PDB file of C-alpha atoms and ligand atoms in Angstrom:
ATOM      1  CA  UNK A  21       0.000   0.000   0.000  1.00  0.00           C
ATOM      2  CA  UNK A  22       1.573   3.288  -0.790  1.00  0.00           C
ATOM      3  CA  UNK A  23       1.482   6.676   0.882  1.00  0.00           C
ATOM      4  CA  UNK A  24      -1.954   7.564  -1.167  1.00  0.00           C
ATOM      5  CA  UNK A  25      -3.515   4.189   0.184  1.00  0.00           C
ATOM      6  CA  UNK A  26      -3.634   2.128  -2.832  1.00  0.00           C
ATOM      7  CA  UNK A  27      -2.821  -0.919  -3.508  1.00  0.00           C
ATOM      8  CA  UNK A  28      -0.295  -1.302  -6.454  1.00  0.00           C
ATOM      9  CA  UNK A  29      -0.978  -3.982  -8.594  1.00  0.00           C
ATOM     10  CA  UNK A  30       1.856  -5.093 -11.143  1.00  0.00           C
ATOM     11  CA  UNK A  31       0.594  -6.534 -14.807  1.00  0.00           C
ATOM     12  CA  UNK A  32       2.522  -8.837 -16.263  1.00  0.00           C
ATOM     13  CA  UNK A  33       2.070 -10.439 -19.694  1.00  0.00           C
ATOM     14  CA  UNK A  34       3.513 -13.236 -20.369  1.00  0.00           C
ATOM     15  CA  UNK A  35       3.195 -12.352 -24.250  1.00  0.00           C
ATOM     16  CA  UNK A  36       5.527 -10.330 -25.873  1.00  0.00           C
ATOM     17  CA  UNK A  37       3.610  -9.647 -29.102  1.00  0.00           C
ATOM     18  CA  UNK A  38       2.440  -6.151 -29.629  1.00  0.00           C
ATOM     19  CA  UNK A  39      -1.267  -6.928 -29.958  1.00  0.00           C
ATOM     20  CA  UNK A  40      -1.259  -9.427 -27.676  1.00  0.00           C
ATOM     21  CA  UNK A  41      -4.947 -10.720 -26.102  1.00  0.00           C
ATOM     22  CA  UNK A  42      -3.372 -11.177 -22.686  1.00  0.00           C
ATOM     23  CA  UNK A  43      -1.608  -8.102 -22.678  1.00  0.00           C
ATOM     24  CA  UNK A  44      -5.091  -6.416 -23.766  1.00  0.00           C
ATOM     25  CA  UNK A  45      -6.691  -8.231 -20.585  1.00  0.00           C
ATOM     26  CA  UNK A  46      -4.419  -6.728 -18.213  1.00  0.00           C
ATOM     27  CA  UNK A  47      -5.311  -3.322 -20.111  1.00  0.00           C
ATOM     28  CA  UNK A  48      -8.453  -3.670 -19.066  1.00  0.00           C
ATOM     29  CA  UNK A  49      -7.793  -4.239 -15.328  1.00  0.00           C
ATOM     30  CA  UNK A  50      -7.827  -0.286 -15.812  1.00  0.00           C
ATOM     31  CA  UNK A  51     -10.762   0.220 -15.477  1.00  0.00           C
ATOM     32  CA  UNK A  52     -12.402  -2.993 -14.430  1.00  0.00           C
ATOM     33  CA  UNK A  53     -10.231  -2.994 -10.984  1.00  0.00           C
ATOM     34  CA  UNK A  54     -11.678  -1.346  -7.806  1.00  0.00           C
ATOM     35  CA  UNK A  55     -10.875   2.285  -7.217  1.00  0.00           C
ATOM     36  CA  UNK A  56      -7.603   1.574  -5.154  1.00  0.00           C
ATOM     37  CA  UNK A  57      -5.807  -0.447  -6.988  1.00  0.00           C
ATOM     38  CA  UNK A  58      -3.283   1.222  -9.456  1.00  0.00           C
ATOM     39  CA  UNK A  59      -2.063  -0.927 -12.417  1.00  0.00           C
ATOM     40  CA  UNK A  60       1.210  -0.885 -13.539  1.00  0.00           C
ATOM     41  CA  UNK A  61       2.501  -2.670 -15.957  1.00  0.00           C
ATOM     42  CA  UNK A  62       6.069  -4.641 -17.047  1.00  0.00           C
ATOM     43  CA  UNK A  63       6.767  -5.472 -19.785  1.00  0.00           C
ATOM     44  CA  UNK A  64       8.849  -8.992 -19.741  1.00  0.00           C
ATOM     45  CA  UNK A  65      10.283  -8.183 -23.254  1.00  0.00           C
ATOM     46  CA  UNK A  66      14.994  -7.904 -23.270  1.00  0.00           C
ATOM     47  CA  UNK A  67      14.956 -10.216 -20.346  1.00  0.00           C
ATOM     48  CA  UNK A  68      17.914 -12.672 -21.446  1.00  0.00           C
ATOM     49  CA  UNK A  69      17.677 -16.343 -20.887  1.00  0.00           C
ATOM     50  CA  UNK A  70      18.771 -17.792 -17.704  1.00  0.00           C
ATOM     51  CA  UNK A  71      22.017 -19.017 -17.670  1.00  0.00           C
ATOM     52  CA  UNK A  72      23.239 -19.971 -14.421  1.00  0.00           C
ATOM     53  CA  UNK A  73      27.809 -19.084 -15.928  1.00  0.00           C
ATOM     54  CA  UNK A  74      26.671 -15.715 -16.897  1.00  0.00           C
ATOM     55  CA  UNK A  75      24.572 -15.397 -13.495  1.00  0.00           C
ATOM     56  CA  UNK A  76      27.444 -16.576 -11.215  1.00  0.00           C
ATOM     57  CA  UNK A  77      29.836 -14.426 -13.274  1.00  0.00           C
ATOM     58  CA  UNK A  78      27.671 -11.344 -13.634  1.00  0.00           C
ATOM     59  CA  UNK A  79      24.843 -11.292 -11.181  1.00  0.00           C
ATOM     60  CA  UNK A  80      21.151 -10.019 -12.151  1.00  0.00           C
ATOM     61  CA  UNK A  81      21.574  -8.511 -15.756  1.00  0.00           C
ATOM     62  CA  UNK A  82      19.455  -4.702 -15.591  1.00  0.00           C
ATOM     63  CA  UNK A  83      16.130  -6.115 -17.156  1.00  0.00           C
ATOM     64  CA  UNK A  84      15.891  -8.663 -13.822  1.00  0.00           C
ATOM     65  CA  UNK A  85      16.752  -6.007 -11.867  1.00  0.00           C
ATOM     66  CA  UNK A  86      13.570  -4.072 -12.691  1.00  0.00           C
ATOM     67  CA  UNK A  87      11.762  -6.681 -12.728  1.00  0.00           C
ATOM     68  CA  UNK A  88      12.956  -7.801  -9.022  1.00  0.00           C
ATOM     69  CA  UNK A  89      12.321  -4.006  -7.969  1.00  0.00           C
ATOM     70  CA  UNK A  90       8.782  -4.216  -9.641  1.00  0.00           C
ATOM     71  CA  UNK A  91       7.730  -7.184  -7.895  1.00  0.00           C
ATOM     72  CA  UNK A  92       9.123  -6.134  -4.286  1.00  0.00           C
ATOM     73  CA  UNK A  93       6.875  -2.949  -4.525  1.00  0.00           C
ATOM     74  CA  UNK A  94       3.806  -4.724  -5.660  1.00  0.00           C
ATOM     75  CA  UNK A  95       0.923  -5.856  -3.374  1.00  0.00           C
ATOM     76  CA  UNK A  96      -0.362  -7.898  -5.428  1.00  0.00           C
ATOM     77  CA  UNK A  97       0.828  -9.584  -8.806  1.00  0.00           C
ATOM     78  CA  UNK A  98      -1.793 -10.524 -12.120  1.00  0.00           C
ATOM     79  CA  UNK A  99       0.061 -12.551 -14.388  1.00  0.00           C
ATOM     80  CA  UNK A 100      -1.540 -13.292 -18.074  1.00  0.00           C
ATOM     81  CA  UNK A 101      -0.190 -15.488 -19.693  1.00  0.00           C
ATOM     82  CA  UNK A 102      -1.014 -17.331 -23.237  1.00  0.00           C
ATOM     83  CA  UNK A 103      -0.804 -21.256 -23.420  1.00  0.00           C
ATOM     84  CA  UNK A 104       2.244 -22.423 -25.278  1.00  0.00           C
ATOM     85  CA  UNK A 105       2.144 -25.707 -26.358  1.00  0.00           C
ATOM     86  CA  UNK A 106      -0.034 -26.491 -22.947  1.00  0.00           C
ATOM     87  CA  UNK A 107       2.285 -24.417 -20.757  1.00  0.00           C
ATOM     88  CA  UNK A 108       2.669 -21.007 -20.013  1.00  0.00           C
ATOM     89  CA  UNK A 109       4.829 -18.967 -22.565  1.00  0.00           C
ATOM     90  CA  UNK A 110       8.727 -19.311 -22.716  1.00  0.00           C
ATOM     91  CA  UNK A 111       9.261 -15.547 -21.968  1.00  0.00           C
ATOM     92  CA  UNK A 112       7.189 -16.224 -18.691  1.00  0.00           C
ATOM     93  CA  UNK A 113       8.892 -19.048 -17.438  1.00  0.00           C
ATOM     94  CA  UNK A 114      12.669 -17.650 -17.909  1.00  0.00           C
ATOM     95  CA  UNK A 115      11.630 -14.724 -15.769  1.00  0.00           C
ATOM     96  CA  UNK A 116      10.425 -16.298 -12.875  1.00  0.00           C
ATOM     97  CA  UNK A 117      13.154 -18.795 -13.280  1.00  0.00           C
ATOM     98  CA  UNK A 118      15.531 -15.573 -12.348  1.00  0.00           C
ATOM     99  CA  UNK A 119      13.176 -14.204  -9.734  1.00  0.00           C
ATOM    100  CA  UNK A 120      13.526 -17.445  -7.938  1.00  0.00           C
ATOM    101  CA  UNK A 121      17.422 -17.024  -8.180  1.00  0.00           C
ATOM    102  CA  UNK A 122      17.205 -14.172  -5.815  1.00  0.00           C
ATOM    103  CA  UNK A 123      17.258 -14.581  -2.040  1.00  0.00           C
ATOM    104  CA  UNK A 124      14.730 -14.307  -0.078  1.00  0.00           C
ATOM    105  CA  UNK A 125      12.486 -15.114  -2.924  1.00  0.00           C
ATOM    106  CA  UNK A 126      10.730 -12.124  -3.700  1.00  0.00           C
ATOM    107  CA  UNK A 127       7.339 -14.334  -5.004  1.00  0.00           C
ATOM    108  CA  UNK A 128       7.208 -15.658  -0.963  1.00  0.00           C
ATOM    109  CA  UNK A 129       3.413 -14.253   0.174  1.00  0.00           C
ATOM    110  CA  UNK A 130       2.871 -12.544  -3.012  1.00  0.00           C
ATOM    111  CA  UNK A 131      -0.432 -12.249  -3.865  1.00  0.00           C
ATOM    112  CA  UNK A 132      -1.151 -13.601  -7.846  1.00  0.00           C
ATOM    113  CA  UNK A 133      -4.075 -13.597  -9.953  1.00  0.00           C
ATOM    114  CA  UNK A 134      -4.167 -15.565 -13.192  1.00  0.00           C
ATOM    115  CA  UNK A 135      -5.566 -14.948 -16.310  1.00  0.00           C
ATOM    116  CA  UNK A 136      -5.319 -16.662 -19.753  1.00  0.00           C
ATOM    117  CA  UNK A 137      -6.445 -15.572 -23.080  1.00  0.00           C
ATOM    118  CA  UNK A 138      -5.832 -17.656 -26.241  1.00  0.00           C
ATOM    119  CA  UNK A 139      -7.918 -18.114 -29.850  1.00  0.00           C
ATOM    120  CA  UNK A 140      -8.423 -21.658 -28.760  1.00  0.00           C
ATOM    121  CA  UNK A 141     -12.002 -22.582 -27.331  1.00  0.00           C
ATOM    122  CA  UNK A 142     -10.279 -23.439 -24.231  1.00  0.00           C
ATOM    123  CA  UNK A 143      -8.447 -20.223 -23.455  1.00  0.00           C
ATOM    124  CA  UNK A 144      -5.138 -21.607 -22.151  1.00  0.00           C
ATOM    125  CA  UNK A 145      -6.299 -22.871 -18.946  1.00  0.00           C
ATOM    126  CA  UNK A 146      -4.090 -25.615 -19.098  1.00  0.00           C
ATOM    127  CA  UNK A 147      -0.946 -23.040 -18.796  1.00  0.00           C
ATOM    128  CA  UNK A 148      -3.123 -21.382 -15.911  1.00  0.00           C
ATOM    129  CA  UNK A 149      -2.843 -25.091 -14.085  1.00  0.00           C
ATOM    130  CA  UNK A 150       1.018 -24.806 -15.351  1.00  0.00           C
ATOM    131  CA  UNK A 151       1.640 -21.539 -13.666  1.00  0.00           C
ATOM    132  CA  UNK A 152      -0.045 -22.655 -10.660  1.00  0.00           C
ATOM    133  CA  UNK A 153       2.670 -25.749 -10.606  1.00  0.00           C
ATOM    134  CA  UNK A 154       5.412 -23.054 -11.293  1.00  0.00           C
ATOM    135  CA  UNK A 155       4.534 -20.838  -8.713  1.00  0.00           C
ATOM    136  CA  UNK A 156       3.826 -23.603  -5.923  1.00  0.00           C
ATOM    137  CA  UNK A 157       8.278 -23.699  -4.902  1.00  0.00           C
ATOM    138  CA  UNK A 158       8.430 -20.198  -5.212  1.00  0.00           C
ATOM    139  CA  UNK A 159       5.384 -19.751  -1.939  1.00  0.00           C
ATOM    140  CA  UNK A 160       3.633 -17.502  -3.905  1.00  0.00           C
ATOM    141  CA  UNK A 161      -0.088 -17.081  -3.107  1.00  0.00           C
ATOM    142  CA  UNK A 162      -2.034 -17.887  -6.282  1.00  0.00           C
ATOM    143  CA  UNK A 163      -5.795 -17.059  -6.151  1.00  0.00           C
ATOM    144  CA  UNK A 164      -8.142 -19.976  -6.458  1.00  0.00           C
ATOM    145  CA  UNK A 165     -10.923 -18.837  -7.591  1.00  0.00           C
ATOM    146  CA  UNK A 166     -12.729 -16.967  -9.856  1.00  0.00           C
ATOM    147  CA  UNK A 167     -10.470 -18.564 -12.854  1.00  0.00           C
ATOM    148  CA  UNK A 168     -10.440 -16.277 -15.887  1.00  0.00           C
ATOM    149  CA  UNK A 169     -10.230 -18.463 -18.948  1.00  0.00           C
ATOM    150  CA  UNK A 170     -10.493 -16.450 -22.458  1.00  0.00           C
ATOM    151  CA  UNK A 171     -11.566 -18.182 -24.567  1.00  0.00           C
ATOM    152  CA  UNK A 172     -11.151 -17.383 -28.830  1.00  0.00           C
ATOM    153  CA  UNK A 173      -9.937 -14.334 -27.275  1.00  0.00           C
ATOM    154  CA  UNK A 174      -9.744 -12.564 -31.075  1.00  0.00           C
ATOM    155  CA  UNK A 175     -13.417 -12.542 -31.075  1.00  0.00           C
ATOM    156  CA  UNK A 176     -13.459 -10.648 -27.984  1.00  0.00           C
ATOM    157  CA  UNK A 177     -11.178  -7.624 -28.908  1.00  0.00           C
ATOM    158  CA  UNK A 178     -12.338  -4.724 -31.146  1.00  0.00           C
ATOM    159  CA  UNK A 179     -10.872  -2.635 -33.629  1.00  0.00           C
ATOM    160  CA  UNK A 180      -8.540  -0.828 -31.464  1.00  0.00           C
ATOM    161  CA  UNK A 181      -7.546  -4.658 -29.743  1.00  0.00           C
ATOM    162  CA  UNK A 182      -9.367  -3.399 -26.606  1.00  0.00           C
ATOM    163  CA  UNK A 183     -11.076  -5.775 -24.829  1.00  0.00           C
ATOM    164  CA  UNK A 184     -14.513  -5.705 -25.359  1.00  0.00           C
ATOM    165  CA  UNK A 185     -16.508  -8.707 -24.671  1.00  0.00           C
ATOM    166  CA  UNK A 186     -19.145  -7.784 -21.972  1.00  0.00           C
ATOM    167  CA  UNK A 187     -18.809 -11.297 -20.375  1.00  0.00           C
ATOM    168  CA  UNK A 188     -15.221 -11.206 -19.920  1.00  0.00           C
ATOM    169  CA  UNK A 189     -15.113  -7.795 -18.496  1.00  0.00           C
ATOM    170  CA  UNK A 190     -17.745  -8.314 -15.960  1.00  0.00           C
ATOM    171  CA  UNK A 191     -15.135 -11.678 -15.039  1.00  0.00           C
ATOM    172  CA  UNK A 192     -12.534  -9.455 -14.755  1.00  0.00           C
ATOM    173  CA  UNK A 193     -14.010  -7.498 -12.939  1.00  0.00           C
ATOM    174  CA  UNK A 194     -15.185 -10.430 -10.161  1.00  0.00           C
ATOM    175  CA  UNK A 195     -11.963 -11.585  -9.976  1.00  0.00           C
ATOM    176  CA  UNK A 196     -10.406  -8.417  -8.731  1.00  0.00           C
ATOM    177  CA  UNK A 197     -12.783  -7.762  -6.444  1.00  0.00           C
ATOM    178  CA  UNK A 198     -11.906 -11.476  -5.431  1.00  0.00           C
ATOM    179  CA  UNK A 199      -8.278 -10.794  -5.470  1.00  0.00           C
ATOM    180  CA  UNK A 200      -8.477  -7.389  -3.894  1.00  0.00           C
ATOM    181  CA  UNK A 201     -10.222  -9.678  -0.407  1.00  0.00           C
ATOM    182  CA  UNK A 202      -7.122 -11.685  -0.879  1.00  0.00           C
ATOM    183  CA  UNK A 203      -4.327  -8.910  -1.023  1.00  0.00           C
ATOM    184  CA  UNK A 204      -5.927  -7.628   2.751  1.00  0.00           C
ATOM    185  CA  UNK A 205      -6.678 -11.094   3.791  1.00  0.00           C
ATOM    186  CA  UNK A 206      -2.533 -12.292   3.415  1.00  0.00           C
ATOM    187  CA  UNK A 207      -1.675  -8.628   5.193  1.00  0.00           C
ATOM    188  CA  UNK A 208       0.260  -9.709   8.108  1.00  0.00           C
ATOM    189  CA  UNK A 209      -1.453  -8.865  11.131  1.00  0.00           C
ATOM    190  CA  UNK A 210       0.136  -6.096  12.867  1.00  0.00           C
ATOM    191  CA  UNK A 211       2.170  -6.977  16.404  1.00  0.00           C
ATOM    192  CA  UNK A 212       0.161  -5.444  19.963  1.00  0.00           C
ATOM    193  CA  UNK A 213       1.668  -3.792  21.997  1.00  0.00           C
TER     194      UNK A 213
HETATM  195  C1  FMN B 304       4.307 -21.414 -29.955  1.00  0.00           C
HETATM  196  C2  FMN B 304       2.820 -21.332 -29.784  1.00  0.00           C
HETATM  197  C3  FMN B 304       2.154 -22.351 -29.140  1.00  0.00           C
HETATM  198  C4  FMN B 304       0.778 -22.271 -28.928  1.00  0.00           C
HETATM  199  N1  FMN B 304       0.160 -23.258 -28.206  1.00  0.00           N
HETATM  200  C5  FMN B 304      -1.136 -23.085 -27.841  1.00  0.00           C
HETATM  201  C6  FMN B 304      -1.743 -23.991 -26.937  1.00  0.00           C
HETATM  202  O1  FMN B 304      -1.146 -24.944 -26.464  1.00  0.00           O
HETATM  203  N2  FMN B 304      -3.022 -23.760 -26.555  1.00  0.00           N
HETATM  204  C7  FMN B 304      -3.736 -22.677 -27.028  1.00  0.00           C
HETATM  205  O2  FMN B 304      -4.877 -22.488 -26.617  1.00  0.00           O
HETATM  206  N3  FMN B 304      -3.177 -21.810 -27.924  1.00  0.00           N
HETATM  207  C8  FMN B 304      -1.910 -21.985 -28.323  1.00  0.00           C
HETATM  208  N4  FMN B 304      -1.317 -21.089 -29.180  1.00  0.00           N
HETATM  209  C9  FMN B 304      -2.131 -19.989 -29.753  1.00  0.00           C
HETATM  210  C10 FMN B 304      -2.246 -18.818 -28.797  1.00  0.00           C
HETATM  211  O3  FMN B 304      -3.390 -18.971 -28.001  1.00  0.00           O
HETATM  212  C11 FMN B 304      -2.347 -17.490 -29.570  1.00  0.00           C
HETATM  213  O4  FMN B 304      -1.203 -17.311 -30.389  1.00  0.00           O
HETATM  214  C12 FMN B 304      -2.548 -16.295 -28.662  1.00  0.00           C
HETATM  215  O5  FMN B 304      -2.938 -15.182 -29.429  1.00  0.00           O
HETATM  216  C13 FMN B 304      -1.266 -15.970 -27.879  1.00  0.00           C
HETATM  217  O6  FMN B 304      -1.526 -14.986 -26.917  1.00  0.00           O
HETATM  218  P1  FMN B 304      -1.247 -13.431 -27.162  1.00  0.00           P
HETATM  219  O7  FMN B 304      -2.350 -12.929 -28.063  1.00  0.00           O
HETATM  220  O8  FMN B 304      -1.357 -12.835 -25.790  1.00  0.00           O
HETATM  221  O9  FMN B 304       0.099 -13.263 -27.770  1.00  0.00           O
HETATM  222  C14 FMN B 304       0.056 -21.164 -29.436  1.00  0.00           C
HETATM  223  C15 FMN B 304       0.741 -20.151 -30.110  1.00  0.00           C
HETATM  224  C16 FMN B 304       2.103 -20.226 -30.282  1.00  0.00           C
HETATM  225  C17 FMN B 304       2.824 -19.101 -30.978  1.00  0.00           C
END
């Protein structure tokens, strides 16, 4: 929570492309979130692959650094993410295989939310159940439920590549409010005197 009482929210896509459907979901959060949560996104794009000589040699590279500061500040974490090949996307996996090089963790308590949007009827909900697996080591707090699965997500953009589907924004929508109850329900509670 910062000094203006919101919560800051961080949006990462785990798509790269420029008109991506996930990265159009977390757009949305914009205005689909409630009032005090502020959205910012990060972008997951010049993050280099892992490789544990150049790590040991050179430490976090910049783009990990950012990314490591990003997380630390945020309150809460939604991560969408397309299904690759029934996983999440390579570009998502590499950088949380760095943020789980730092110690302590930074992912530890973290409040996520998971989205998927893909042009497949099933909307990449079998990377959502990958992520979940991915994030289980790393002690972050994945929310259960409301799942948003999006589903021939290119029928649900418009012109612009905004997302427009009622349905999926009023889903959205529920899930925030969902994850919002989560954020304050993992606040540790504060020490009496
Ligand atoms: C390498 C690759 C693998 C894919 N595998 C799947 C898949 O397993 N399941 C699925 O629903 N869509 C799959 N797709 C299609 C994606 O759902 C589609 O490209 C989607 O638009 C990607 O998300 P984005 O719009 O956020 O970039 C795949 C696409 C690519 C490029």
């Amino acid at each position: 929570m910062d000094g203006h009482g919101k919560l800051r929210i961080l949006a990462i896509s785990g798509s790269l492309r420029k008109k991506s459907y996930n990265t159009a979901a977390l757009e949305a959060l914009r205005e689909l979130s409630p009032p005090d949560f502020e959205i910012v996104a990060h972008s997951l794009r010049g993050i280099p692959m892992f490789d544990q000589d150049e790590y040991e040699a050179g430490g976090f590279p910049p783009p990990v650094v950012a990314l490591l500061e990003a997380v630390d500040r945020a309150d809460g974490i939604v991560i969408a993410s397309p299904e690759f090949n029934h996983s999440v996307s390579g570009a998502l996996k590499n950088a949380i295989d760095w943020l789980s090089r730092k110690k302590p963790v930074p992912l530890v308590d973290k409040p996520v939310a998971i989205v998927s949007a893909a042009t497949s009827p099933n909307g990449g909900i079998r990377g959502q159940y990958a992520l979940r697996l991915i994030l289980q080591p790393l002690e972050a707090q994945a929310l259960l439920m409301p799942e948003v699965v999006i589903g021939r997500a290119q029928d649900k953009v418009d012109a612009d590549g905004r997302l427009a589907d009622e349905a999926t924004r009023t889903a959205l929508a529920a899930q925030m409010t969902a994850f919002r109850r989560w954020i304050l329900r993992l606040r540790p509670v504060p020490a009496t005197a």
